[in-house]
Every structure is written in C-alpha cells, then in structure tokens.
PDB file of C-alpha atoms in Angstrom:
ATOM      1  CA  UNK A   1     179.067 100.510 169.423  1.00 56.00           C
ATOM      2  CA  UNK A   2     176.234  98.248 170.726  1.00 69.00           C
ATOM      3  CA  UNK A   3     176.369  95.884 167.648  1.00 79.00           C
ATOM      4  CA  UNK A   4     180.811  95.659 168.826  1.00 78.00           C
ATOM      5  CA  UNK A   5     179.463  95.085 172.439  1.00 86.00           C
ATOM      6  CA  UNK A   6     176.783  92.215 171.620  1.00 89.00           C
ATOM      7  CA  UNK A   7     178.755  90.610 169.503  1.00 85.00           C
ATOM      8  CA  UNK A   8     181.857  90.546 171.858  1.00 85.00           C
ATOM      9  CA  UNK A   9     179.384  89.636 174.789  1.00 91.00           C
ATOM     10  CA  UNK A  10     177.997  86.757 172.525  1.00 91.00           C
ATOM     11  CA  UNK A  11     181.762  85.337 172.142  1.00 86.00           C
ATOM     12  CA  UNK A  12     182.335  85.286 175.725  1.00 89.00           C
ATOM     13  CA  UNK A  13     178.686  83.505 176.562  1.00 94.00           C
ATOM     14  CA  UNK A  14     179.690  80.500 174.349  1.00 91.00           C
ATOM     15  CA  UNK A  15     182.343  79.686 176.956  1.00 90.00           C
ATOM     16  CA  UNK A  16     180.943  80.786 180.136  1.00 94.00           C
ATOM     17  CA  UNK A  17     177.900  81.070 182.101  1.00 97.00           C
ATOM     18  CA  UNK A  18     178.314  84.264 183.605  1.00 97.00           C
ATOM     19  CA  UNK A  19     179.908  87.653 182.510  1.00 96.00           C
ATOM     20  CA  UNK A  20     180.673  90.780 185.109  1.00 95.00           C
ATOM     21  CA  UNK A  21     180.883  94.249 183.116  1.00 93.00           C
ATOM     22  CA  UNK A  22     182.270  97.306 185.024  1.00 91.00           C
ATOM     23  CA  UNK A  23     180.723 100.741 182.967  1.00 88.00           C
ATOM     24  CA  UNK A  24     184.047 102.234 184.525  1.00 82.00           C
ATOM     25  CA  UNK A  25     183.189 105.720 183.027  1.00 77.00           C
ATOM     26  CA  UNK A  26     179.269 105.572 183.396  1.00 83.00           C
ATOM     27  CA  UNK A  27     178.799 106.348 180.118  1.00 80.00           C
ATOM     28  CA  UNK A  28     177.339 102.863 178.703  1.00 85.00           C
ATOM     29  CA  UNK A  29     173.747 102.362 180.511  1.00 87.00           C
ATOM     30  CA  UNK A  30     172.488 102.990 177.127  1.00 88.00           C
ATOM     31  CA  UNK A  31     174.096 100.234 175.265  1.00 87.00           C
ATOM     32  CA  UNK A  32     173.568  97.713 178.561  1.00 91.00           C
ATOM     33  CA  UNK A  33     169.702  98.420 178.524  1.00 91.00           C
ATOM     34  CA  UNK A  34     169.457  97.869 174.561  1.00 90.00           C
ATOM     35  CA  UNK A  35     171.158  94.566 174.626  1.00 91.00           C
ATOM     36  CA  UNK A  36     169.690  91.283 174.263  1.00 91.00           C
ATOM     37  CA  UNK A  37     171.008  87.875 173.914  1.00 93.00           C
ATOM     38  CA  UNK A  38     169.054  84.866 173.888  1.00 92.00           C
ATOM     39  CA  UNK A  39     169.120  82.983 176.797  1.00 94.00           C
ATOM     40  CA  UNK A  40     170.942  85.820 179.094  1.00 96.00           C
ATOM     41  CA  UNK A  41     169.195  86.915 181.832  1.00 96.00           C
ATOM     42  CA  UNK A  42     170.479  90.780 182.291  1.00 96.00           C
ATOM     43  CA  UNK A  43     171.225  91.869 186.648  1.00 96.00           C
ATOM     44  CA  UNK A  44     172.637  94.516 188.325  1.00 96.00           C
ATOM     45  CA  UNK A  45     174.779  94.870 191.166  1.00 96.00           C
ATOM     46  CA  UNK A  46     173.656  97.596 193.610  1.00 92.00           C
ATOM     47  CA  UNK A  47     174.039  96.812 197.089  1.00 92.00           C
ATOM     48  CA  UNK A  48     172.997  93.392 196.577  1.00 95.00           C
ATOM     49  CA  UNK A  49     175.871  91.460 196.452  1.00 95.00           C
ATOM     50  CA  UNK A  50     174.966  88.544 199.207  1.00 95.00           C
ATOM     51  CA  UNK A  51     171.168  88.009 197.468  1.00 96.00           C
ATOM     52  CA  UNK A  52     173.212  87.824 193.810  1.00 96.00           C
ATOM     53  CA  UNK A  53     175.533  85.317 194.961  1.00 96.00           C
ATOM     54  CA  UNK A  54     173.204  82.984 196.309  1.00 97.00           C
ATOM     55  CA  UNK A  55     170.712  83.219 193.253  1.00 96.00           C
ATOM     56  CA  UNK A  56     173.714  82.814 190.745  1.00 96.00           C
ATOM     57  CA  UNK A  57     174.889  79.634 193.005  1.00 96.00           C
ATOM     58  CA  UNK A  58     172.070  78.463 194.252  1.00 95.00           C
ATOM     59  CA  UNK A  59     168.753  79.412 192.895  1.00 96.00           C
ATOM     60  CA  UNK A  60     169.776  79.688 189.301  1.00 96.00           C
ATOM     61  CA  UNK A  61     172.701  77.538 188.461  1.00 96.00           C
ATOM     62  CA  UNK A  62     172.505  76.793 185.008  1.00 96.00           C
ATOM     63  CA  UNK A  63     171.253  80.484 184.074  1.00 97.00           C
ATOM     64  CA  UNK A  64     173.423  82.619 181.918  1.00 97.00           C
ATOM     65  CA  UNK A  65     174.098  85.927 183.613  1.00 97.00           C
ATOM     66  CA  UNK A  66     175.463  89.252 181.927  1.00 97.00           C
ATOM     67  CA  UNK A  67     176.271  91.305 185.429  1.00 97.00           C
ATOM     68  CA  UNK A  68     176.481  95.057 185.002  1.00 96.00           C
ATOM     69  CA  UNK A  69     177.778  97.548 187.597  1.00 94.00           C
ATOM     70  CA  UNK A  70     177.983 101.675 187.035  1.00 90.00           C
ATOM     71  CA  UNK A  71     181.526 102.220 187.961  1.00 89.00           C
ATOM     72  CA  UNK A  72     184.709 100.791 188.166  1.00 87.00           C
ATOM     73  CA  UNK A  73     185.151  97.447 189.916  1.00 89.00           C
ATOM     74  CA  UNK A  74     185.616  97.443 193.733  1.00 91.00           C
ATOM     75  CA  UNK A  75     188.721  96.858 195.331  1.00 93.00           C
ATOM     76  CA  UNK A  76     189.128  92.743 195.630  1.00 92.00           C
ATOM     77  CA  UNK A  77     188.992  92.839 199.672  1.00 92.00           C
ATOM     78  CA  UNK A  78     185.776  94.894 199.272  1.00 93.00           C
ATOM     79  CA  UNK A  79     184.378  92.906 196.089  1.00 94.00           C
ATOM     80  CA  UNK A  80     182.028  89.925 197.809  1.00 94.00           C
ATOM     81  CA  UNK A  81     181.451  88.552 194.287  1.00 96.00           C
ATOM     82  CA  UNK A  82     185.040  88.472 193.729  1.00 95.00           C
ATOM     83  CA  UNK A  83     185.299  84.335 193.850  1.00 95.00           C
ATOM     84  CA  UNK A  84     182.291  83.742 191.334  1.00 96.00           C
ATOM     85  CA  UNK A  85     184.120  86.849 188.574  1.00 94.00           C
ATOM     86  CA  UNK A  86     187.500  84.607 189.253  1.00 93.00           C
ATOM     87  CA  UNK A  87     185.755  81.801 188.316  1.00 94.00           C
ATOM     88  CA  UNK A  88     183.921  83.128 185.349  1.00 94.00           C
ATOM     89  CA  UNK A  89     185.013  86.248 183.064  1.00 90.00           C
ATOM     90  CA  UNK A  90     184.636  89.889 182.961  1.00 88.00           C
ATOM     91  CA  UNK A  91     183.889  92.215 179.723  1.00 87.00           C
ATOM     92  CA  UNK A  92     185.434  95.619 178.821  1.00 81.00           C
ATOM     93  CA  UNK A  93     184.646  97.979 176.776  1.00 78.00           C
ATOM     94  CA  UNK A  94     187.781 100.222 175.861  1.00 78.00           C
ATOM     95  CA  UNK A  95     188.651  99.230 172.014  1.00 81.00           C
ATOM     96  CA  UNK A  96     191.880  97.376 173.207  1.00 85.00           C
ATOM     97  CA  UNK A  97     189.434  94.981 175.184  1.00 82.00           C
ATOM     98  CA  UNK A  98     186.975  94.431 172.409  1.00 82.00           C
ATOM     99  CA  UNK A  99     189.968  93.481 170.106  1.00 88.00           C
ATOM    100  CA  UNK A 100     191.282  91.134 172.684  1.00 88.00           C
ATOM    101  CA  UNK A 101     187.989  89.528 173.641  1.00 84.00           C
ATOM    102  CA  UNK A 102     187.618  89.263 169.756  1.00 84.00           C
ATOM    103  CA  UNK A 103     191.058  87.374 169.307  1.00 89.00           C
ATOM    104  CA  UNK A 104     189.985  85.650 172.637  1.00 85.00           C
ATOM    105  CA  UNK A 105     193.067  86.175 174.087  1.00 89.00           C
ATOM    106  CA  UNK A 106     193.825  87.299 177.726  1.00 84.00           C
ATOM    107  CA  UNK A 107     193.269  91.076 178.899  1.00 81.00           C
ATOM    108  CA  UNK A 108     196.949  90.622 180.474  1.00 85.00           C
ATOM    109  CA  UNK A 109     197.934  91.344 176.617  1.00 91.00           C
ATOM    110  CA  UNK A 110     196.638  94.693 176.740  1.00 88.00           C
ATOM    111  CA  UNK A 111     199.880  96.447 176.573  1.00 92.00           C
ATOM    112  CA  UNK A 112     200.967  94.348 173.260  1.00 94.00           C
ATOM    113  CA  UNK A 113     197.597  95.934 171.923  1.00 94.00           C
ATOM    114  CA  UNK A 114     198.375  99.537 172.907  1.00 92.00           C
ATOM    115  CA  UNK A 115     201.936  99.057 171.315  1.00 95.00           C
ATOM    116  CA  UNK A 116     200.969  98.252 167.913  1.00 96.00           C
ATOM    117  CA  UNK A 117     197.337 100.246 167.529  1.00 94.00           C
ATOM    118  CA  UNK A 118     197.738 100.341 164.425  1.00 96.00           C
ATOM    119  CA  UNK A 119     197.837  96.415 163.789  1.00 97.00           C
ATOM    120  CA  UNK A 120     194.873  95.911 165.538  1.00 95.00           C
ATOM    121  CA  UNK A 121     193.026  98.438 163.752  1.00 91.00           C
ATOM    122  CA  UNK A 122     192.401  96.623 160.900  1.00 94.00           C
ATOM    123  CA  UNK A 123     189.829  94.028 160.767  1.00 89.00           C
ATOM    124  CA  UNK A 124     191.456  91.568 158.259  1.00 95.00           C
ATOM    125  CA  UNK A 125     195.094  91.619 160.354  1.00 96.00           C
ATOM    126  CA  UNK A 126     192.907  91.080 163.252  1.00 94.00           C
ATOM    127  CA  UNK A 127     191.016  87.929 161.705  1.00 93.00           C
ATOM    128  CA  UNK A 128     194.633  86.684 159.880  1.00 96.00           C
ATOM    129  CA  UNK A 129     196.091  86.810 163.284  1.00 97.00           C
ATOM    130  CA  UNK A 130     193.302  85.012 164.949  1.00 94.00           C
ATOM    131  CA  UNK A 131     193.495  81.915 163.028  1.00 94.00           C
ATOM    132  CA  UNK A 132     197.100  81.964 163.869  1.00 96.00           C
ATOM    133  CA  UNK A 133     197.226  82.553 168.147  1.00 95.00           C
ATOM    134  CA  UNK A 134     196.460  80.653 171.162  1.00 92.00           C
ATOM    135  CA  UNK A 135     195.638  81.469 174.692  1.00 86.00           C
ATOM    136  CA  UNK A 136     199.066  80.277 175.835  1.00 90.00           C
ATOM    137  CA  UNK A 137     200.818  82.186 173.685  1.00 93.00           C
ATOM    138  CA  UNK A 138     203.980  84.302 175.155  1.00 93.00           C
ATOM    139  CA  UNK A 139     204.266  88.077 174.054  1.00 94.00           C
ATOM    140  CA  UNK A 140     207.258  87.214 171.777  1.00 95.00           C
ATOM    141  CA  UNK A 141     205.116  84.132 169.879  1.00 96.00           C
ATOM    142  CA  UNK A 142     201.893  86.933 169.316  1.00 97.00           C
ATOM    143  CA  UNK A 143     204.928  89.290 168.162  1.00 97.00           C
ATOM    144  CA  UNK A 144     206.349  86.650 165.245  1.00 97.00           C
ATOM    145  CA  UNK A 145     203.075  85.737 164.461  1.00 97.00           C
ATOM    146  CA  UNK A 146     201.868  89.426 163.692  1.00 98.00           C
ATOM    147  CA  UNK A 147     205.122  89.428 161.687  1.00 98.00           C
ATOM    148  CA  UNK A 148     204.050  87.007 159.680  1.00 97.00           C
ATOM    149  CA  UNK A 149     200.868  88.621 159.310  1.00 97.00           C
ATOM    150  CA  UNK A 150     202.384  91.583 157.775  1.00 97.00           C
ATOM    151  CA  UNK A 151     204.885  90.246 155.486  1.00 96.00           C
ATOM    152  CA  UNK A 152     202.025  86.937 154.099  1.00 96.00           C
ATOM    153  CA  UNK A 153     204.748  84.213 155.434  1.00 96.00           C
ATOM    154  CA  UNK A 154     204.445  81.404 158.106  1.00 96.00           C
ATOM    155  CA  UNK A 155     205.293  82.859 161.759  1.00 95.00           C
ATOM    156  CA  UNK A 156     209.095  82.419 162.199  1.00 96.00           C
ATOM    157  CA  UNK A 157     211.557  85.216 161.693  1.00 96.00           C
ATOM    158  CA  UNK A 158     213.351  82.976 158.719  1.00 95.00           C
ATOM    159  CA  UNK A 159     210.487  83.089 156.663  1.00 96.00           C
ATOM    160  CA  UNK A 160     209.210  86.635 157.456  1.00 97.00           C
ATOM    161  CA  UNK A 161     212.985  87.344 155.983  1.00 95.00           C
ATOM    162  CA  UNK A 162     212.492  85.523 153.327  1.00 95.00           C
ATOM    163  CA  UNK A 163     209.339  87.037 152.350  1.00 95.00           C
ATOM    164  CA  UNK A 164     211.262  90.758 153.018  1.00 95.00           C
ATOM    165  CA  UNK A 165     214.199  89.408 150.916  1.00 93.00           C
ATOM    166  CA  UNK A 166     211.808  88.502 147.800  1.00 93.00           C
ATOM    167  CA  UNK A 167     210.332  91.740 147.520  1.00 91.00           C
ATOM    168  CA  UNK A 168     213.697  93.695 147.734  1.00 90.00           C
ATOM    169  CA  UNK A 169     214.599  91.403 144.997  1.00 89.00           C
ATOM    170  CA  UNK A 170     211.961  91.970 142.861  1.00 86.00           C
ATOM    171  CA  UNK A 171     212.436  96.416 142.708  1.00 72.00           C
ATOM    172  CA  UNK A 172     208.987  96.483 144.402  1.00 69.00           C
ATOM    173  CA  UNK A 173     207.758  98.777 146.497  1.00 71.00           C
ATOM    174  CA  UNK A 174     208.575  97.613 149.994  1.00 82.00           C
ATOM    175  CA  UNK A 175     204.935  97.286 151.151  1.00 92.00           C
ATOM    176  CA  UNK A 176     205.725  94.501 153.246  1.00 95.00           C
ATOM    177  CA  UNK A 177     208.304  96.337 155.671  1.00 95.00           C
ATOM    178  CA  UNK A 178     206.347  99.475 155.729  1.00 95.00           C
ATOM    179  CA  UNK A 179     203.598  97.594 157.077  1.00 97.00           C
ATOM    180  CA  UNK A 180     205.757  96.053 159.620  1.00 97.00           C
ATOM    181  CA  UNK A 181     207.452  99.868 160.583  1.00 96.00           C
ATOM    182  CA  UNK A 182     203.593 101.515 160.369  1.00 96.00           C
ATOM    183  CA  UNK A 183     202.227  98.929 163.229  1.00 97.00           C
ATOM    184  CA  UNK A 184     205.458  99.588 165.345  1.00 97.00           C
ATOM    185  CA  UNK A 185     207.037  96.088 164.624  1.00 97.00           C
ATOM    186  CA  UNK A 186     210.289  96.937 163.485  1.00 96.00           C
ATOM    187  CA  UNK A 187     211.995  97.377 166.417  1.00 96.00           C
ATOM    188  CA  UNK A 188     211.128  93.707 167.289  1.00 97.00           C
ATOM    189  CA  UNK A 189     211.989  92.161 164.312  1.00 97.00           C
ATOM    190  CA  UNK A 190     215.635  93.446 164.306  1.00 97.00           C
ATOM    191  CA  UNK A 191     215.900  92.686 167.698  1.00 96.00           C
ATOM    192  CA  UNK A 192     214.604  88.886 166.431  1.00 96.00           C
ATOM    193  CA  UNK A 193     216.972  88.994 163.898  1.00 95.00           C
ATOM    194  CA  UNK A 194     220.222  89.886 165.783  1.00 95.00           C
ATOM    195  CA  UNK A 195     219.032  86.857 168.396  1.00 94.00           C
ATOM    196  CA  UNK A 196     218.887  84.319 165.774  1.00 93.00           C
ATOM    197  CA  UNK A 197     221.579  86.061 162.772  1.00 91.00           C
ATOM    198  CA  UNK A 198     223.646  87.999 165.572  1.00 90.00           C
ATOM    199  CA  UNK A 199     223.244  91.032 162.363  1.00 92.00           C
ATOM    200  CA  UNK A 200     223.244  94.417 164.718  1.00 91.00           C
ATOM    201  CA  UNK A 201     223.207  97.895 162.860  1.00 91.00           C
ATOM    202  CA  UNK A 202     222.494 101.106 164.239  1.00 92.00           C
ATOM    203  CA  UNK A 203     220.593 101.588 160.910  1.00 92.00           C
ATOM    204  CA  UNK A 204     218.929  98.266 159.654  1.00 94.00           C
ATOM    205  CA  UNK A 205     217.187  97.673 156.904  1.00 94.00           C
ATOM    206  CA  UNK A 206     216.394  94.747 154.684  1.00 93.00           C
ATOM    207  CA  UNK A 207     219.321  95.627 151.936  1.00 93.00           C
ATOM    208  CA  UNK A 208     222.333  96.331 154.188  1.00 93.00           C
ATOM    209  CA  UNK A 209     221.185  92.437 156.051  1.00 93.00           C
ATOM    210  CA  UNK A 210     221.381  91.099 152.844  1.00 91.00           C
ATOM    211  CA  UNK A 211     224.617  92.340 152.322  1.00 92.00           C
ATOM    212  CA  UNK A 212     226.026  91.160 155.792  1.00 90.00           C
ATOM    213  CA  UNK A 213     224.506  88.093 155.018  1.00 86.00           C
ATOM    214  CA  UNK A 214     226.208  87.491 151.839  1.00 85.00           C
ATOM    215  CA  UNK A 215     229.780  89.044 153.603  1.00 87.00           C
ATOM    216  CA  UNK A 216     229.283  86.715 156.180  1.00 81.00           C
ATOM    217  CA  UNK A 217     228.542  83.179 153.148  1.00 77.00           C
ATOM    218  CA  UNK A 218     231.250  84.709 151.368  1.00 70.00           C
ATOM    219  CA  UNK A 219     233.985  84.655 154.343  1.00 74.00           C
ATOM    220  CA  UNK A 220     232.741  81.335 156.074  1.00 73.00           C
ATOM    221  CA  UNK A 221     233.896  79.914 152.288  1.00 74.00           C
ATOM    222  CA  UNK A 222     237.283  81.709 152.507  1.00 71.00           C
TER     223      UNK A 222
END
C-alpha cells in the first residue's frame, strides 16, 4: 500500500506545490510516517491552522508540502485552510482515488470508477486508457474511450462495432464483448448505438444488429 501511496503522491507533486491528505478512517499514520519524497517537507494539521497558513504563504513559499490530518476533512465554513487546498490538490486513499489520481483525472469521476470496478482493476486497461483521456473529458467521452479499450479499436462507437462485427465474423470466441459486459459497459454501448443507429432491442447482441443492419441496407435499396 505505501509503495501505491508514494507513487500516487509523487504524480500529484510534479504539478503542485502542496498536497492536503485527510486519513478519513485513521487507519494510515503508518504509511504517512514511512513516506519520503525528495524535496517534500511532511506537516500536520492539529490545531494549527493560522501558524500553517502563514508558513505555507509566507515563510516558505516555494516549499513542497504533503499536509496530513487524522480524520475526515472539516466542514468548508470551519476549514481555515480551505482557500490554499482550493488552490492546490488533495490526495485520497480509497482504491477508486488512487486509480483516478493515477489516470490524473478529476475525483468528480469517482462514480464512473465505482460503475465499472472491474475496468479499473486491471493495470494494462488502466495504462491503455490513460494514453487515451483528458482532464476535460465528459463522462460519455471516458465511456467510448474505455470501449475502445476493450474491443482494441479507436474510441468511437463505429469502430468499436466494427471491431465487434469482425470477431462475430470470424466464429471466434467473443472475447471482445465479454470484456465489454464483465466491466459493466454494455448497457452504454447499446444505448450509444441506438443514439447514433436508432437499433433498440429488448435483447441486443452483436448478431441480431447485424441483422437489422443488413434489413435495414437491404430495404433502403428496395
């Protein structure tokens, strides 16, 4: 676990000067204590807010700063370092955050991770998916993109289809698909599909769209 947390808090310190973690279940003192990364200076909040704020400001403004606090984070009215966390970043440490901070995306995306656990599980989807995102990404775009991810094609629904359509043409085992049901994808991509194909079937699957698809060629030439 510590080698996870140093190596997400060594991601984060190559973009900003100072990181705030919140131990929200007290049960990572350990792992805080063991840490070390080279040109961090370790602190604590306890009770010492106004002092912190002035030596982070004022007293030490080009000093990295990894903040730690036992316990979840105060309530923003009651949280007088509020303004410098805005302005910097904060680190979690529930596996959905340590994929996220490792994909560098936003911790708004948590629920996208929680959805499809079993995406994010694996280390190679997680590094094919991180060549392929941005930080302004929408839920949808991160959605395709996994997509594509799971069935080797470019991120758009055509050639995720394409990809689906090539291996039910070849007799194969549908590897690609099963991949895209196991991570909890499917849904999406049928929903994807009607959008842009307007195919809807209370059953889908990747034969009976082909079919519709060539019923649908084979009446727009009648």
């Amino acid at each position: 676990m510590s080698e996870r947390i140093t190596q997400a808090l060594a991601k984060l310190f190559k973009k900003h000067r100072i990181v705030f973690w919140y131990d929200e279940e007290e049960s990572l003192r350990g792992d805080f204590d063991a840490i070390t990364l080279p040109e961090v200076e370790k602190v604590e909040i306890a009770n010492n807010e106004f002092g912190l704020k002035y030596r982070l400001l004022r007293e030490q403004p080009m000093q990295k700063f990894l903040i730690f606090k036992s316990g979840p984070q105060p309530e923003d009215r009651d949280n007088w370092l509020l303004d410098v966390q805005l302005a910097h970043t904060d680190f979690r440490t529930d596996k959905a955050s340590l994929w996220l901070t490792e994909l560098e995306l936003p911790h708004e995306l948590r629920p996208i991770v929680n959805r499809h656990e079993f995406f994010f599980d694996s280390a190679k989807r997680r590094d094919l998916l991180k060549d392929r995102v941005t930080k302004t990404d929408t839920t949808t775009q991160i959605c395709i993109k996994m997509l594509g991810v799971c069935a080797d094609s470019d991120s758009r629904i055509d050639s995720v289809l394409e990809n689906l359509l090539e291996e039910l043409a070849s007799d194969s085992a549908s590897k690609r698909y099963e991949l895209i049901a196991k991570c909890g994808l499917d849904q999406f991509l049928w929903e994807q599909v009607e959008r842009t194909y307007g195919y809807n079937s209370d059953s889908p699957t990747v034969k009976d769209f082909a079919i519709s698809l060539f019923k649908s060629c084979y009446s727009m030439e009648l």
